[in-house]
Amino acid sequence: MDSRALYQEMILEHNKKPRNWGMLADATHKAEGLNPLCGDHIHLSLKLNGGQVEAVGFEGEACAICKASASMMTVAVKGKSRTDAELMVQEFRDMTTGKLDTHAPHHLGRLTVFAGVSDLPTRVKCAILPWHTLHAAFAGSDTASTE
Amino acid sequence: MSGRDSMQQPLVKPIDVAALRRDFPVLDLKVKDKPLIFLDNAASSQMPKQVIERWVKYRSAQHANIHRAVHYLSETATAEYEAARRKVQAFLNAREERECIFTSGTTDGINLVAHGYGRKFFAAGDEIILTTLEHHSNIVPWQMVAEEKGAKIRVVPVNDRGELLVDEYRKLFSRNTRFVAMTHVSNALGTINPVKEMVAIAHEHGVPVLVDGAQAAPHLKVDVQDLDCDFYAFSGHKVCGPTGIGVLYGKAALLEKMQPFKGGGDMILSVTFDKTTYAQIPAKFEAGTPPIGEAITLGAALDYLSGIGLDRIAAHETDLLDYATDRFNRLPGVRLIGTAEKKAAVLSFAVEGVHPHDVGSLLNDDGVAIRTGHHCAQPVMQRFKVPATCRASFAFYNTTDEVDALVASIGRVQKLFA
């Protein structure tokens, strides 16, 4: 497919005005994500309270796919339990690698806008990086990489 | 190159681009139903049919291991392999063919010198001079040997145009300086460095110089005797040849002093469990069965380029660069990174508000192939405070129409992100 099809209004808009931009001063968990191939580099901070994602913030230097994915991820996981957020990490990974049936029930909601990335092997890593980073932050490791 | 005065250039007969393009089967390819516009030549250039045919001939009727058996095929393969070495010698204008060692590529050649020379002659406190413009392959091997020996790396800075500061380079020399490794042409910015002048400065201090020629060999006439460099490395796949083959030129006296990089068959005179006597150069540095067909095919690629003439190739590419630079300078929201006075046909650029990776993907929709990323030159990206750039790199088979298509495609990206 044309990559142009991936650059839908929602992705372009989140790229231009990313939500939850900036690191939390009172973060309980942090991680850094790096995609050495194209140079996507994000920092993610979380405030967990009793197993709930109370607050989340990110910043970094990244392509539109990565930045929009991070922005929409922060919106999606805010207020969720860690368990639910981890389930979304798994579903998002499965979707972007073509392993999720998006017509069957899932928890990704509007994030299915990234489903098309599974046809663009060079861009899968961009979309997935924020989710790897979230997983790393939960797990208490400092860094995530797509390599 | 801005302000190039064509009156000062030696007059060369222009190349017939349309005819040359017919030599390249890949240029007929359609990508997403659009003609392929291949502007990633700095990463790897395409192969003309004359070179492909040479590969097929070797594979069909000349393949056997070399320097060993007495049968027909082995003798043929050996003769062709050594003939390819003479083609390399002529291409670089080396004094002797034994100064031309086949490697697997530029990276392999640099590692050969870092290990073969550096590990033998560097000691704690010694200093190695590199430049800001180096590809990682001309940084990491030196860091590895420096770490092992306790040596230090000193770095030549660049100005805002991406030109090396030769006066600063002069000041880096001390009585501890043991080696200089520098690129001829910057892969990320296209800057053509004043290698001859910088080699002369190093030699005033008795310091040998390795030149990374990966980006120069395809685009300008290289004369290692004129440059007087001590080592010169380049890759086959950037000069219309195959991957897996490259060349390291070294002055015979230095190569003879060095220790072998790899041990194995073909690089020995005699072996007992007590002592091994190494072969003479170049065999000393060609352990194991080399990429024979690749070397022979590289010879055909060098014939092809020399047949066109590197001066004519350089003239066409300079015209393309001038045309493309002018078009880019008139594009709002597009910034060129690397504006050296002397440049190879490379345009590194940033599109305001659009990450290079997005630009690359969207250009691909239009059949335009460019490279995006840090180009294995992270110190250059740090110097110019960008995470990555878009890079269009031209070859002699590219046209001004393709430049126009690139510019139009960038316009469509800007519209999408507006």
XYZ file of C-alpha atoms in Angstrom:
565
model
C 0.000 0.000 0.000
C 0.969 3.635 -0.267
C 2.388 4.981 2.949
C 0.299 8.083 2.230
C -2.759 6.046 3.298
C -1.232 5.749 6.759
C -0.912 9.494 7.185
C -4.525 9.993 8.092
C -5.938 13.142 9.608
C -5.847 11.732 13.135
C -2.165 10.793 12.926
C -1.176 14.105 11.353
C -3.127 15.989 14.008
C -1.548 14.117 16.936
C 1.865 14.648 15.344
C 1.247 18.360 15.188
C -0.294 18.642 18.658
C 0.908 15.727 20.739
C -1.112 15.103 23.931
C 0.542 14.617 27.319
C 3.730 16.219 26.028
C 6.394 16.764 28.679
C 7.909 14.691 31.466
C 6.128 14.305 34.829
C 7.870 15.902 37.792
C 6.539 13.206 40.143
C 6.991 10.141 37.918
C 7.236 6.727 39.546
C 8.376 4.981 36.364
C 10.460 6.207 33.432
C 11.938 4.724 30.287
C 13.701 5.857 27.150
C 12.946 4.387 23.732
C 15.335 4.424 20.797
C 14.909 3.329 17.217
C 18.496 3.472 15.944
C 17.503 2.936 12.323
C 15.656 6.214 11.848
C 16.601 8.054 15.007
C 13.238 8.022 16.809
C 14.049 8.830 20.411
C 11.404 9.268 23.098
C 11.284 9.607 26.856
C 8.251 8.343 28.726
C 7.284 8.986 32.339
C 4.452 7.407 34.327
C 2.874 7.974 37.673
C 1.432 4.731 38.963
C -0.902 4.843 41.933
C -2.242 1.570 43.307
C -1.713 -0.164 39.992
C -3.469 2.620 38.051
C -1.799 4.867 35.488
C -2.635 8.149 37.151
C -0.537 10.324 34.859
C 1.671 9.845 31.819
C 3.886 12.179 29.828
C 6.334 11.885 26.982
C 8.712 13.938 24.919
C 11.348 13.320 22.320
C 12.388 13.600 18.721
C 10.475 11.282 16.450
C 8.752 10.826 13.109
C 5.021 11.457 12.760
C 4.097 7.790 13.045
C 6.055 7.377 16.281
C 4.981 10.675 17.789
C 1.296 10.145 16.994
C 1.476 6.588 18.282
C 2.996 7.850 21.545
C 0.466 10.662 21.869
C -2.537 8.386 21.276
C -1.043 5.751 23.568
C -0.799 8.191 26.458
C -4.439 9.171 25.968
C -5.466 5.507 25.804
C -3.630 4.255 28.899
C -4.270 7.193 31.204
C -6.583 6.031 33.997
C -6.191 2.381 33.010
C -4.818 -0.326 35.272
C -1.348 -1.579 34.521
C -2.836 -4.953 33.548
C -5.203 -3.362 31.021
C -2.424 -1.189 29.638
C -0.125 -4.199 29.217
C -2.937 -5.985 27.382
C -3.119 -3.029 24.987
C 0.664 -3.201 24.492
C 0.254 -6.805 23.415
C -2.693 -6.073 21.162
C -0.947 -3.096 19.567
C 2.148 -5.196 18.839
C -0.045 -7.920 17.347
C -1.945 -5.412 15.216
C 1.147 -3.745 13.770
C 2.679 -7.099 12.902
C -0.547 -8.276 11.260
C -1.401 -10.832 13.926
C -4.522 -9.180 15.365
C -7.932 -9.592 13.806
C -9.183 -6.042 14.158
C -12.734 -7.179 13.394
C -12.767 -9.388 16.498
C -13.201 -7.711 19.912
C -10.129 -5.830 21.130
C -9.254 -2.892 23.363
C -7.456 -0.619 20.924
C -10.344 1.638 19.911
C -9.161 4.444 17.617
C -5.629 3.090 17.696
C -6.645 0.823 14.808
C -5.713 3.824 12.672
C -2.207 2.287 12.865
C -3.304 -1.116 11.491
C -2.037 -0.198 8.013
C 1.526 -0.019 9.274
C 1.671 -3.821 9.140
C 1.974 -3.451 5.341
C 4.949 -1.099 5.718
C 7.714 -3.163 7.300
C 10.101 -0.203 7.579
C 7.574 1.757 9.636
C 6.377 -0.929 12.070
C 9.179 -0.062 14.463
C 8.186 3.603 14.495
C 4.623 2.803 15.551
C 5.641 0.191 18.097
C 8.441 2.100 19.841
C 6.239 3.997 22.350
C 4.571 0.735 23.338
C 7.898 -1.029 23.849
C 8.899 1.954 25.957
C 5.726 1.753 28.024
C 6.365 -1.927 28.608
C 9.947 -1.161 29.659
C 8.762 1.561 32.046
C 6.294 -0.841 33.697
C 8.996 -3.484 33.953
C 11.363 -1.028 35.585
C 13.997 -1.138 32.858
C 15.392 2.162 31.680
C 15.558 1.643 27.975
C 13.709 0.060 25.119
C 14.986 -0.391 21.627
C 13.427 -1.623 18.442
C 16.664 -3.385 17.522
C 28.682 23.694 -5.787
C 27.681 27.310 -5.896
C 29.563 29.730 -8.035
C 31.281 27.104 -10.111
C 32.850 28.853 -13.021
C 32.571 26.529 -15.962
C 35.319 28.468 -17.770
C 37.792 27.234 -15.200
C 36.786 23.591 -15.560
C 38.720 21.466 -17.994
C 36.484 20.976 -20.997
C 35.136 17.464 -21.175
C 32.793 15.886 -23.640
C 29.394 15.591 -21.924
C 28.157 12.070 -21.251
C 25.145 10.725 -23.122
C 22.962 10.046 -20.101
C 20.072 8.548 -22.081
C 22.396 6.007 -23.698
C 24.107 5.158 -20.409
C 20.763 4.662 -18.689
C 19.991 1.884 -21.158
C 22.910 -0.037 -19.652
C 21.073 -0.269 -16.325
C 18.212 -2.791 -16.331
C 17.016 -1.630 -12.905
C 16.247 1.843 -14.229
C 13.299 0.334 -16.147
C 11.746 -0.731 -12.853
C 8.391 0.656 -11.798
C 7.810 1.316 -8.105
C 4.146 1.715 -7.213
C 3.440 2.061 -10.940
C 5.846 4.975 -11.209
C 9.306 4.944 -12.745
C 11.991 4.283 -10.157
C 13.976 7.411 -9.360
C 17.031 6.096 -7.607
C 18.731 8.776 -5.527
C 20.402 6.569 -2.923
C 23.646 6.027 -4.760
C 25.805 6.960 -1.790
C 24.481 3.862 -0.030
C 24.890 1.576 -3.032
C 24.935 2.260 -6.735
C 23.271 0.179 -9.439
C 24.942 -2.275 -11.784
C 25.079 -1.950 -15.574
C 24.503 -4.975 -17.788
C 28.177 -5.105 -18.789
C 29.053 -5.773 -15.142
C 26.174 -8.199 -14.603
C 27.305 -10.096 -17.715
C 30.836 -10.336 -16.352
C 29.446 -11.906 -13.190
C 27.420 -14.407 -15.209
C 30.455 -15.279 -17.356
C 32.559 -15.983 -14.284
C 29.836 -18.050 -12.677
C 29.099 -19.929 -15.927
C 32.575 -20.698 -17.176
C 35.417 -19.502 -14.939
C 34.741 -20.422 -11.342
C 37.191 -22.436 -9.268
C 39.329 -21.688 -6.247
C 42.401 -19.626 -6.976
C 46.146 -19.865 -6.270
C 45.870 -23.611 -5.735
C 45.091 -26.262 -8.289
C 46.801 -26.707 -11.642
C 43.642 -27.402 -13.597
C 42.156 -25.172 -16.284
C 39.403 -23.530 -14.254
C 41.639 -22.683 -11.311
C 44.252 -21.211 -13.611
C 41.573 -19.160 -15.395
C 40.059 -17.892 -12.156
C 43.507 -17.010 -10.791
C 44.474 -15.143 -13.964
C 41.191 -13.192 -13.986
C 41.458 -12.406 -10.260
C 44.977 -11.045 -10.688
C 43.903 -9.167 -13.828
C 41.220 -7.490 -11.689
C 43.951 -6.430 -9.273
C 45.797 -4.720 -12.133
C 42.565 -2.920 -13.041
C 42.364 -1.650 -9.465
C 45.995 -0.553 -9.662
C 45.275 1.431 -12.812
C 42.051 2.869 -11.362
C 43.893 4.231 -8.316
C 47.168 4.873 -10.137
C 49.016 2.793 -7.539
C 52.727 2.245 -8.125
C 52.499 -1.511 -7.863
C 49.685 -4.033 -8.087
C 50.800 -5.721 -4.856
C 49.814 -2.529 -3.046
C 46.152 -3.285 -3.852
C 44.552 -5.729 -1.449
C 41.111 -7.172 -1.982
C 38.920 -6.787 1.079
C 35.223 -7.294 1.689
C 34.641 -3.534 1.589
C 35.755 -0.197 2.962
C 34.934 -1.186 6.542
C 37.053 -4.303 6.208
C 39.936 -2.280 4.758
C 39.884 0.224 7.625
C 39.730 -2.568 10.185
C 42.677 -4.207 8.455
C 44.778 -1.084 8.985
C 43.488 -0.439 12.525
C 44.501 -3.953 13.510
C 47.449 -4.566 11.216
C 49.082 -1.182 11.819
C 47.453 0.214 14.973
C 47.730 -2.859 17.138
C 51.354 -3.267 16.182
C 52.542 0.330 16.444
C 50.222 2.253 18.811
C 51.054 2.591 22.514
C 49.598 4.281 25.582
C 49.410 8.062 25.186
C 49.535 7.971 21.391
C 47.047 10.084 19.492
C 44.932 9.309 16.434
C 43.374 12.163 14.471
C 39.923 11.648 12.935
C 37.478 14.193 11.540
C 33.917 15.172 12.424
C 32.843 14.009 8.964
C 33.732 10.351 9.421
C 31.348 7.487 8.826
C 31.110 5.211 11.860
C 33.266 2.717 9.994
C 36.180 5.161 10.187
C 35.574 5.892 13.882
C 34.761 2.641 15.641
C 37.783 0.565 14.495
C 40.076 3.339 15.770
C 38.210 3.586 19.062
C 38.573 -0.156 19.519
C 42.321 -0.118 18.998
C 42.683 3.113 21.020
C 40.892 1.538 23.949
C 43.078 -1.530 23.770
C 46.306 0.483 23.603
C 45.389 3.442 25.807
C 45.613 5.801 22.840
C 43.490 8.946 22.409
C 41.259 10.143 19.586
C 41.482 13.792 18.477
C 38.840 15.186 16.134
C 39.122 17.807 13.372
C 36.130 20.203 13.634
C 34.035 21.548 10.746
C 32.522 24.949 10.004
C 28.803 25.591 9.472
C 29.109 24.698 5.796
C 30.479 21.286 6.654
C 34.080 22.019 5.669
C 36.990 20.742 7.739
C 38.962 23.444 9.535
C 42.451 22.798 8.259
C 44.053 25.313 10.640
C 42.498 23.483 13.592
C 43.728 20.224 12.104
C 47.279 21.593 12.068
C 47.009 22.415 15.756
C 45.966 18.868 16.671
C 49.405 17.488 15.871
C 51.718 16.798 18.770
C 54.735 14.588 19.254
C 52.250 11.886 20.287
C 50.326 11.879 17.003
C 50.692 8.480 15.347
C 47.967 8.306 12.729
C 45.385 10.251 10.731
C 42.235 8.645 9.330
C 39.939 10.830 7.241
C 37.273 10.567 4.623
C 37.838 11.839 1.091
C 34.148 12.734 0.595
C 31.611 13.005 3.430
C 28.846 10.450 3.008
C 26.372 12.558 4.978
C 27.095 16.019 3.515
C 29.019 15.457 0.304
C 31.953 17.691 1.316
C 35.096 16.943 -0.705
C 37.965 17.264 1.746
C 41.367 18.753 0.869
C 43.022 15.366 1.239
C 46.236 16.169 -0.595
C 46.913 19.208 1.594
C 46.016 17.338 4.779
C 48.211 14.377 3.872
C 51.121 16.753 3.301
C 50.588 18.308 6.739
C 50.546 14.874 8.389
C 53.707 13.899 6.551
C 55.473 17.016 7.870
C 54.996 15.334 11.243
C 55.964 11.888 9.944
C 52.410 10.628 10.463
C 50.742 8.198 8.014
C 47.236 8.846 6.672
C 44.399 6.509 5.788
C 41.760 7.887 3.439
C 38.240 6.471 3.386
C 37.427 6.652 -0.303
C 34.033 4.936 -0.238
C 32.229 8.063 -1.414
C 34.989 9.436 -3.632
C 35.877 6.473 -5.828
C 32.533 6.492 -7.705
C 32.587 10.215 -8.408
C 36.035 11.625 -8.981
C 39.380 10.550 -10.328
C 41.469 9.129 -7.498
C 45.241 9.157 -7.835
C 46.857 7.731 -4.720
C 50.331 8.797 -5.839
C 49.210 12.359 -6.322
C 47.375 12.398 -2.972
C 50.423 10.663 -1.470
C 48.130 9.029 1.118
C 49.473 5.938 2.843
C 46.239 3.946 2.697
C 43.094 4.307 0.604
C 39.990 2.148 1.014
C 36.870 1.849 -1.130
C 33.929 -0.496 -1.755
C 32.837 -2.371 -4.859
C 29.110 -1.846 -4.485
C 29.389 1.939 -4.595
C 31.262 1.885 -7.931
C 28.622 -0.098 -9.846
C 30.173 -3.366 -8.694
C 28.986 -6.090 -6.339
C 28.745 -6.165 -2.549
C 31.218 -8.252 -0.569
C 34.279 -6.813 -2.306
C 36.417 -3.776 -1.709
C 39.964 -2.579 -2.010
C 42.599 -1.396 0.382
C 45.523 0.377 -1.195
C 48.591 0.713 1.006
C 52.139 1.813 0.364
C 54.193 -1.360 0.052
C 56.715 -0.356 2.713
C 53.942 0.103 5.287
C 52.022 -3.024 4.328
C 55.213 -5.025 4.689
C 55.773 -3.709 8.233
C 52.243 -4.519 9.346
C 50.998 -7.665 10.978
C 48.354 -9.728 9.185
C 44.777 -8.994 10.155
C 43.398 -12.482 9.598
C 45.231 -15.781 9.692
C 44.470 -18.682 7.419
C 45.195 -20.311 4.110
C 46.714 -18.348 1.220
C 48.472 -15.867 3.527
C 51.383 -18.096 4.520
C 54.674 -19.254 3.083
C 55.078 -22.160 5.476
C 53.359 -23.426 8.586
C 54.606 -25.667 11.376
C 53.213 -25.789 14.894
C 56.326 -23.916 16.037
C 56.351 -21.114 13.497
C 54.439 -19.690 10.580
C 56.079 -17.556 7.927
C 53.716 -15.134 6.277
C 53.363 -14.687 2.555
C 54.426 -11.501 0.806
C 51.890 -8.744 0.168
C 49.175 -8.761 -1.036
C 48.605 -12.443 -0.160
C 49.616 -11.733 3.464
C 46.355 -9.805 3.852
C 44.083 -12.083 1.833
C 43.589 -15.048 4.151
C 41.156 -17.716 3.078
C 39.309 -18.011 -0.205
C 38.560 -14.454 -1.298
C 35.380 -13.339 -3.071
C 36.844 -14.270 -6.444
C 33.869 -13.610 -8.694
C 33.187 -10.352 -6.870
C 36.772 -9.170 -7.435
C 36.614 -10.031 -11.127
C 33.234 -8.313 -11.439
C 34.606 -5.274 -9.632
C 37.312 -5.181 -12.309
C 34.560 -4.989 -14.939
C 32.846 -2.182 -12.999
C 36.079 -0.173 -12.884
C 36.482 -0.756 -16.640
C 32.946 0.524 -17.125
C 33.525 3.709 -15.121
C 36.926 4.327 -16.680
C 35.372 3.732 -20.094
C 32.999 6.635 -19.472
C 35.756 8.666 -17.799
C 35.709 9.839 -14.196
C 36.236 13.446 -15.327
C 33.101 13.281 -17.480
C 31.175 11.588 -14.648
C 32.280 14.314 -12.237
C 31.293 17.055 -14.696
C 27.778 15.657 -15.183
C 27.283 15.135 -11.456
C 28.453 18.664 -10.708
C 25.907 19.996 -13.196
C 23.221 17.911 -11.486
C 24.302 19.168 -8.074
C 24.256 22.795 -9.226
C 20.803 22.330 -10.722
C 19.437 20.527 -7.636
C 21.015 23.011 -5.199
C 19.430 25.891 -7.064
C 16.001 24.195 -7.015
C 16.340 23.416 -3.302
C 17.422 26.928 -2.424
C 14.160 28.183 -3.919
C 12.030 25.695 -1.945
C 10.461 27.321 1.115
C 10.672 25.235 4.281
C 13.580 23.143 3.048
C 17.054 23.573 4.507
C 20.220 22.144 2.999
C 22.699 20.722 5.496
C 26.213 20.787 4.119
C 26.935 23.629 1.748
C 30.647 23.169 1.214
C 32.343 24.986 -1.636
C 33.610 21.665 -2.938
C 30.916 19.034 -2.891
C 30.075 15.708 -4.441
C 26.511 15.310 -5.722
C 24.897 14.735 -2.341
C 22.034 16.808 -0.945
C 21.370 16.371 2.743
C 18.263 18.278 3.696
C 15.585 18.847 6.289
C 11.937 19.604 5.548
C 10.619 21.963 8.190
C 8.085 20.276 10.474
C 8.460 16.834 8.878
C 10.695 14.113 10.245
C 13.078 12.675 7.616
C 11.649 9.198 8.041
C 8.193 10.468 7.065
C 9.684 12.274 4.063
C 11.427 9.076 2.934
C 8.273 6.963 3.182
C 6.159 9.471 1.302
C 8.767 9.978 -1.427
C 8.770 6.221 -1.898
C 5.077 6.469 -2.788
C 6.225 8.512 -5.787
C 8.924 5.991 -6.711
C 11.674 8.256 -5.370
C 14.359 6.412 -3.380
C 16.346 8.519 -0.937
C 18.066 7.667 2.323
C 16.846 9.011 5.631
C 18.458 8.687 9.021
C 21.808 9.480 10.561
C 23.752 7.943 7.659
C 26.079 6.148 10.107
C 27.546 9.572 10.815
C 26.089 10.523 14.174
C 28.861 13.036 14.986
C 27.826 14.985 11.863
C 24.183 14.968 13.009
C 25.275 16.182 16.463
C 27.379 18.948 14.933
C 24.424 20.235 12.917
C 21.939 19.582 15.757
C 19.604 17.391 13.730
C 18.504 13.858 14.688
C 18.604 12.744 11.082
C 18.506 14.130 7.561
C 17.037 13.228 4.207
C 19.765 12.524 1.681
C 19.491 12.477 -2.081
C 22.723 11.208 -3.622
C 23.226 11.239 -7.350
C 25.061 9.088 -9.855
C 26.000 9.808 -13.445
C 22.821 8.070 -14.639
C 20.568 10.550 -12.845
C 18.919 13.407 -14.723
C 17.586 16.899 -14.087
C 14.092 15.471 -14.743
C 14.642 13.240 -11.735
C 15.651 16.265 -9.672
C 12.365 17.900 -10.726
C 10.443 14.780 -9.669
C 12.198 14.857 -6.286
C 11.303 18.499 -5.782
C 7.676 17.898 -6.797
C 7.436 14.966 -4.410
C 8.806 17.052 -1.540
C 6.128 19.635 -2.360
C 3.440 16.963 -1.952
C 4.895 15.970 1.451
C 4.791 19.595 2.600
C 1.179 19.891 1.474
C 0.187 16.786 3.463
C 1.869 18.109 6.606
C 0.739 21.717 6.142
